[in-house]
Short mmCIF file of C-alpha atoms in Angstrom, two decimals:
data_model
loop_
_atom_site.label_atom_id
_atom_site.label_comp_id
_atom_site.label_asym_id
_atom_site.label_seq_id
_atom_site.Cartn_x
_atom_site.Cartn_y
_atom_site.Cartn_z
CA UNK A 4 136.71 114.01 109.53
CA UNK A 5 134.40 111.37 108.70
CA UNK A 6 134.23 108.12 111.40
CA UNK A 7 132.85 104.51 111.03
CA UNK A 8 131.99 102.33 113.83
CA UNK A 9 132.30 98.35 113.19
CA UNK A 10 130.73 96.16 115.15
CA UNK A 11 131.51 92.34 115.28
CA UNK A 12 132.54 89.39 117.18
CA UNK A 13 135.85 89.41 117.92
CA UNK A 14 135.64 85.09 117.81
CA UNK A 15 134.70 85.37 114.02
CA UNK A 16 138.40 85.69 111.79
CA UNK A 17 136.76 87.23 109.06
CA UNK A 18 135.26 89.86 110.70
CA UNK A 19 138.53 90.68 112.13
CA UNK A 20 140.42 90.57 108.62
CA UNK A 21 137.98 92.74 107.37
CA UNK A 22 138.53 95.33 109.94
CA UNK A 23 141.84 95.16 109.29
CA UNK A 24 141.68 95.50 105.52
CA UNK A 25 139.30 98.59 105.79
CA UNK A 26 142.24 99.94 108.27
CA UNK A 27 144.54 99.54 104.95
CA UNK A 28 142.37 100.62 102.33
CA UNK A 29 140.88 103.86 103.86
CA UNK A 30 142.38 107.43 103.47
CA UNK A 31 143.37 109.45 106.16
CA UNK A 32 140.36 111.43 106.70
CA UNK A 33 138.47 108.21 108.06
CA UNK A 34 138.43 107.36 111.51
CA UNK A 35 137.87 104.01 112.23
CA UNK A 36 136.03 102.70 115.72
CA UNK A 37 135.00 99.24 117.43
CA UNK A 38 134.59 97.89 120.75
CA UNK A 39 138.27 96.83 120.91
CA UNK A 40 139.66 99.69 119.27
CA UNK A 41 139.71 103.05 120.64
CA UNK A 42 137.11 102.31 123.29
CA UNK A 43 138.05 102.36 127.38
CA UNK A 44 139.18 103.45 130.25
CA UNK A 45 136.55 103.96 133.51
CA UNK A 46 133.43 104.00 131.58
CA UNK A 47 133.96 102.06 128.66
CA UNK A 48 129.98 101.48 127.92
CA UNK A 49 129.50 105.42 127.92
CA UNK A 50 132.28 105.78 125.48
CA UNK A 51 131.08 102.43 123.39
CA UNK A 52 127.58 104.63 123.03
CA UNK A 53 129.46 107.67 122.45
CA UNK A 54 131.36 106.70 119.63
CA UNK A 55 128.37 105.04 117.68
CA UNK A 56 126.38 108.55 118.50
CA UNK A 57 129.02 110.19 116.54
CA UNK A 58 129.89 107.64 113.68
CA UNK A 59 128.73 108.71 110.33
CA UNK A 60 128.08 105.43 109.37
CA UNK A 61 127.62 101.97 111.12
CA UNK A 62 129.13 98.80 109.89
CA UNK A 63 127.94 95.43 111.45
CA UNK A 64 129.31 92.43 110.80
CA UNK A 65 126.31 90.42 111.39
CA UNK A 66 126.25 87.79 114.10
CA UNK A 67 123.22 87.24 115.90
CA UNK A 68 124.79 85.06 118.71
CA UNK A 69 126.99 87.55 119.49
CA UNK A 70 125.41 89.70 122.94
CA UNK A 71 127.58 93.10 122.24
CA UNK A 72 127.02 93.01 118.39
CA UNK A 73 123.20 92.93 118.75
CA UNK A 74 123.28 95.57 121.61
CA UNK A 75 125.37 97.85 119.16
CA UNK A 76 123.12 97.43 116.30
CA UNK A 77 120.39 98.27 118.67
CA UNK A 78 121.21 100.94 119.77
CA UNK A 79 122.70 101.99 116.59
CA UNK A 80 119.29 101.85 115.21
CA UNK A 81 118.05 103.74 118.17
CA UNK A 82 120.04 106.66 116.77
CA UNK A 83 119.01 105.85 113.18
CA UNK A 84 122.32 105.32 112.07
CA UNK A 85 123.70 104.85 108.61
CA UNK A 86 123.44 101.53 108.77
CA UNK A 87 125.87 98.85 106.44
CA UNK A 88 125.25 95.30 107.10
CA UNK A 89 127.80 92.54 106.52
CA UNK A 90 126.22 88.81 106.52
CA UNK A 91 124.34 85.99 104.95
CA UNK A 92 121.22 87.59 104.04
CA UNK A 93 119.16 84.24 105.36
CA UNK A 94 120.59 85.46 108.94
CA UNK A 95 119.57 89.11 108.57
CA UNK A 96 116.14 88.92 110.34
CA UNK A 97 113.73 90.16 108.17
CA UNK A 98 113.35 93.34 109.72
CA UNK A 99 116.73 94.68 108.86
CA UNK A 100 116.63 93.27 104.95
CA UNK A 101 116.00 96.76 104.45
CA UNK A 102 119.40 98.21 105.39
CA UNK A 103 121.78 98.57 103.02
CA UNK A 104 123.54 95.10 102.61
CA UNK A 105 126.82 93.33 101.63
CA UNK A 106 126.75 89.51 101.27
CA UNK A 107 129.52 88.09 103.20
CA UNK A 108 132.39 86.70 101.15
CA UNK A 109 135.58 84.98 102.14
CA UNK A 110 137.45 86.80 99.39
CA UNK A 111 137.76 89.94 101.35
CA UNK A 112 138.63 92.20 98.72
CA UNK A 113 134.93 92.32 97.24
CA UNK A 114 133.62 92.88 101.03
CA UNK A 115 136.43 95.92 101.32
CA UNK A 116 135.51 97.58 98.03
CA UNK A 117 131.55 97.53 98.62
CA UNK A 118 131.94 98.94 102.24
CA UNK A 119 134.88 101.88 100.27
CA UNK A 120 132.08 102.15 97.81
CA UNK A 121 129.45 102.75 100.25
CA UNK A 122 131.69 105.08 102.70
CA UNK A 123 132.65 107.17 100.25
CA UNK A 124 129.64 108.00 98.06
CA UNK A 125 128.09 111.33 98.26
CA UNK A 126 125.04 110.78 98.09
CA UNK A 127 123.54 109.05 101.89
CA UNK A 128 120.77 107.09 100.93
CA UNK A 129 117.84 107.64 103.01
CA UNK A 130 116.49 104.69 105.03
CA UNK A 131 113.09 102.82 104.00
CA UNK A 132 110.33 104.57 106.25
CA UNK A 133 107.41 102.22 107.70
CA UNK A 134 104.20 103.90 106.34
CA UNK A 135 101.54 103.00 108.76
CA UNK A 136 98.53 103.89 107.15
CA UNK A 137 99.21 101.64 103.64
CA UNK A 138 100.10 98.70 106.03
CA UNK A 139 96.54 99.03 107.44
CA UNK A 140 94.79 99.19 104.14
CA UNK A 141 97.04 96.45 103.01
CA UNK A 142 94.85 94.63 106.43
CA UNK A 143 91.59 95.99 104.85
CA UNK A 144 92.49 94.83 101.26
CA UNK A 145 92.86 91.42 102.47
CA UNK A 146 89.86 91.32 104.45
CA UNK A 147 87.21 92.95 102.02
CA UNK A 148 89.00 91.90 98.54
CA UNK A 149 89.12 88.05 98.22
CA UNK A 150 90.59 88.28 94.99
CA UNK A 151 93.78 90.70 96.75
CA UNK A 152 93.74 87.51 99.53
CA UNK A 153 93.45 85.22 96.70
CA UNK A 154 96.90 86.60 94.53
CA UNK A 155 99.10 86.62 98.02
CA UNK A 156 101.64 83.73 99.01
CA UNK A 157 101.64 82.32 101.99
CA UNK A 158 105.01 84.31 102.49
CA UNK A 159 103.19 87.55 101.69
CA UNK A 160 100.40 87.47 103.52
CA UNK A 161 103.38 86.72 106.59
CA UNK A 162 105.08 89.82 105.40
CA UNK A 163 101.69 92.03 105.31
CA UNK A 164 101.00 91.09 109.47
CA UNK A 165 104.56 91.38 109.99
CA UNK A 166 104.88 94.79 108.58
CA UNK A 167 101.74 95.75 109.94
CA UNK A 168 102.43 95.22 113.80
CA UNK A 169 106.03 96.43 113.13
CA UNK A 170 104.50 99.66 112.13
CA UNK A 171 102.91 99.90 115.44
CA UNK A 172 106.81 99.95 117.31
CA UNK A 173 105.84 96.22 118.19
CA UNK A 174 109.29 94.86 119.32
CA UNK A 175 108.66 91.49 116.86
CA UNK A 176 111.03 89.16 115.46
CA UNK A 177 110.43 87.54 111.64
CA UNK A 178 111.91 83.75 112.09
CA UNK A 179 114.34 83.37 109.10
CA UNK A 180 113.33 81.15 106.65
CA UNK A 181 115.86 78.45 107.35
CA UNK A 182 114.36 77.72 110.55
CA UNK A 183 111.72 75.94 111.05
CA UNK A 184 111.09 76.45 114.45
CA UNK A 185 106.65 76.02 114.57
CA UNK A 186 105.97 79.95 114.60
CA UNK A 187 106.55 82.99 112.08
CA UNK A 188 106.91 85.64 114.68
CA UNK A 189 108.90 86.13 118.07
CA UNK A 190 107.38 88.95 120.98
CA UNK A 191 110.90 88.22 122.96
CA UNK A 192 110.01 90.82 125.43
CA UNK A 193 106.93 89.03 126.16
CA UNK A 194 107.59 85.74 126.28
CA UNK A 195 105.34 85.06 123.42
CA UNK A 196 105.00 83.20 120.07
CA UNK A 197 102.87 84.08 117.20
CA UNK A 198 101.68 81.64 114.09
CA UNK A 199 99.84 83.16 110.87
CA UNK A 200 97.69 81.07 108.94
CA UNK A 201 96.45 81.61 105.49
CA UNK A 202 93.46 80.31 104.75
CA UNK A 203 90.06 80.57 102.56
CA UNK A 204 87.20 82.48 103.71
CA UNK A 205 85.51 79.04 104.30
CA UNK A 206 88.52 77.34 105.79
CA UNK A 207 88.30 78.35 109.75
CA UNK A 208 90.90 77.27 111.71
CA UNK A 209 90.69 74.06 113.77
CA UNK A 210 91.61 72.27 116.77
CA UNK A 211 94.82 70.79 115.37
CA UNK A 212 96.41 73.86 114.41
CA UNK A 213 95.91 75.44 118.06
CA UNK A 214 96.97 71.85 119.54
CA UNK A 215 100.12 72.34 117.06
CA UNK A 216 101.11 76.12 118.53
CA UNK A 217 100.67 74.50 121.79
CA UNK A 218 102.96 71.71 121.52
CA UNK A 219 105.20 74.55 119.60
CA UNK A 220 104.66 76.82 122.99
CA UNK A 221 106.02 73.66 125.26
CA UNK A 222 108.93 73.03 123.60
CA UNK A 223 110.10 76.73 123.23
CA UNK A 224 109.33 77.36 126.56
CA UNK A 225 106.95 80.02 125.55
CA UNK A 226 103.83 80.74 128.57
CA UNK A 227 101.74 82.82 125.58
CA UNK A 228 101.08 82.04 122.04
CA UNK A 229 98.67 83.98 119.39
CA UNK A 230 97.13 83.10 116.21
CA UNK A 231 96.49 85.29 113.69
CA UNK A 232 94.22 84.02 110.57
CA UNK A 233 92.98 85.34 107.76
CA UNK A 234 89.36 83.38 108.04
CA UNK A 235 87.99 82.56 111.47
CA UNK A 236 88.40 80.09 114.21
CA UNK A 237 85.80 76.71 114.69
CA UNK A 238 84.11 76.79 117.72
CA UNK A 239 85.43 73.79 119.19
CA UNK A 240 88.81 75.84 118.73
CA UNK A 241 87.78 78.81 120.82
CA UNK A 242 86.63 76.53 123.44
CA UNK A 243 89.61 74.73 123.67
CA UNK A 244 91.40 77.78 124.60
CA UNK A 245 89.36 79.10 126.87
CA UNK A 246 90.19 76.29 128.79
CA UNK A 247 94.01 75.97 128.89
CA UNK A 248 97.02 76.92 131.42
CA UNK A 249 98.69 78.47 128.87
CA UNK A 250 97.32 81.30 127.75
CA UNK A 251 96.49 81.70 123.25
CA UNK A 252 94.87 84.46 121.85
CA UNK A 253 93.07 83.81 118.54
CA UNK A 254 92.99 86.63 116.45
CA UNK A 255 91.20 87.16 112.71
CA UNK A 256 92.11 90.28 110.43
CA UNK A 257 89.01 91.27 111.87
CA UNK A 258 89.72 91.21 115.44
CA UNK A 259 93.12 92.73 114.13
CA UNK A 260 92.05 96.56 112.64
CA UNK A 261 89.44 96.47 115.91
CA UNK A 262 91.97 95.92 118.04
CA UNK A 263 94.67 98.71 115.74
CA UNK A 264 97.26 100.51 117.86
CA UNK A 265 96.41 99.36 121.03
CA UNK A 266 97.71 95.66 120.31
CA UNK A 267 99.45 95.61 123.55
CA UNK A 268 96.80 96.76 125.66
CA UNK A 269 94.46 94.51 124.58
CA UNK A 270 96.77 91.20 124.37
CA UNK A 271 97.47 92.07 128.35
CA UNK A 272 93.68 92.33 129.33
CA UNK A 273 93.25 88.62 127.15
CA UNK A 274 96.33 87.84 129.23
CA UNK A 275 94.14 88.44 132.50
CA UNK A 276 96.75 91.53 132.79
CA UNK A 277 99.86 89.01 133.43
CA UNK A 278 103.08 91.46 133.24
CA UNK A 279 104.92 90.59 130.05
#
């Protein structure tokens, strides 16, 4: 018998009618899990983990303010699930776009027969696999080809860093694109912002834009920030930093392959070894 775990906030109505409907609509050889289904007893977290171990596919509801949804997707993707995603795809962090996806819908019928469609196929899709090595020439491209630089958006060249430090296990958060929020990347684990800056060869960054990330830093409540540019840094820049409580690296692509796979290392000795 094939099983599917759903995970969702019980506080969000559509989720709930949704579970319900794919009660209705599935055959008998399905069994359908969640956290307030068929989960308890004396060690309800060790059968919550249990049941997502065993699921043959996982189906999140997506809500990223809900605590036990994002612990079950994480540790769903811990077991590298079969993962089906059920949200607004500018709330799907950028690093789960690419799981298979099902934009929500109030008409629940379309959401039940794209998640039937999905459960039942034959065929499991295999999941998109991070290739390390054409992340890093990606890096190289941009620093050695002006004319690759040149033909990337601001958004791509985002993307390229983003991908590139994600390949590396880096626990990093992309900021969706409808918030603005004064940095592109989130290190939640260690308290630390990051800001990527596109600019010419000839264009080094300045004192405003690390007076910007600072401000940024305050407000967030953030004790580290980072800079990553595609040109280099002024000099008044790097001496601004070198004098400041809080603590910003500044980073070129550079400084970035020099620095490849030991990221962490090296942002705690520029950290004067501060535990993250």
């Amino acid at each position: 018998m094939s099983s599917v775990f759903i995970s969702y906030s019980y506080a969000d109505i559509l989720a709930r009618n949704i579970v319900e409907g794919l009660k209705k609509s599935t055959i008998e050889n399905l069994a359908i899990l969640t956290t307030y289904q068929g989960i308890g007893g004396n060690n309800p977290e060790t059968q919550l983990f249990d049941a997502i171990r065993k699921c043959d596919y996982f189906v999140c509801i997506f809500d990223n303010y809900s605590p036990n949804v994002m612990l079950e997707l994480g540790y769903a993707l811990g077991r590298n699930k079969n993962i089906i995603l059920v949200g607004d795809y500018n709330e799907i962090p950028f690093d789960l776009r690419n799981f298979d996806y099902i934009k929500r819908n109030e008409n629940i019928s379309d959401v039940l027969m794209e998640l039937n469609k999905r459960i039942y196929s034959s065929e499991i899709l295999p999941k998109e696999v991070i290739c390390y090595k054409d992340y890093k020439e990606n890096i190289l491209h941009a620093l050695n080809e002006q004319e690759f630089l040149d033909g990337l958006s601001y958004r791509d060249f985002e993307e390229l860093i983003y991908e590139y430090l994600k390949a590396q296990n880096l626990p990093v958060n992309y900021q969706p694109l409808t918030r603005d929020r004064g940095y592109h990347f989130l290190l939640p684990t260690m308290n630390c912002i990051i800001e990527i800056k596109k600019y010419s060869k000839n264009n080094k960054i300045s004192l405003s834009v690390i007076r910007a990330l600072l401000g940024t830093m305050v407000e967030n409540n953030m004790s580290k920030g980072i800079i990553i540019s595609s040109s280099g840094f002024t000099q008044s820049a790097i001496n601004f930093v070198q004098n400041l409580k809080q603590k910003i690296v500044l980073l070129s692509l550079d400084d970035l392959l020099k620095i490849d796979g030991n990221f962490v290392s090296f942002i705690m000795r520029e950290y004067e070894n501060q535990p993250f």
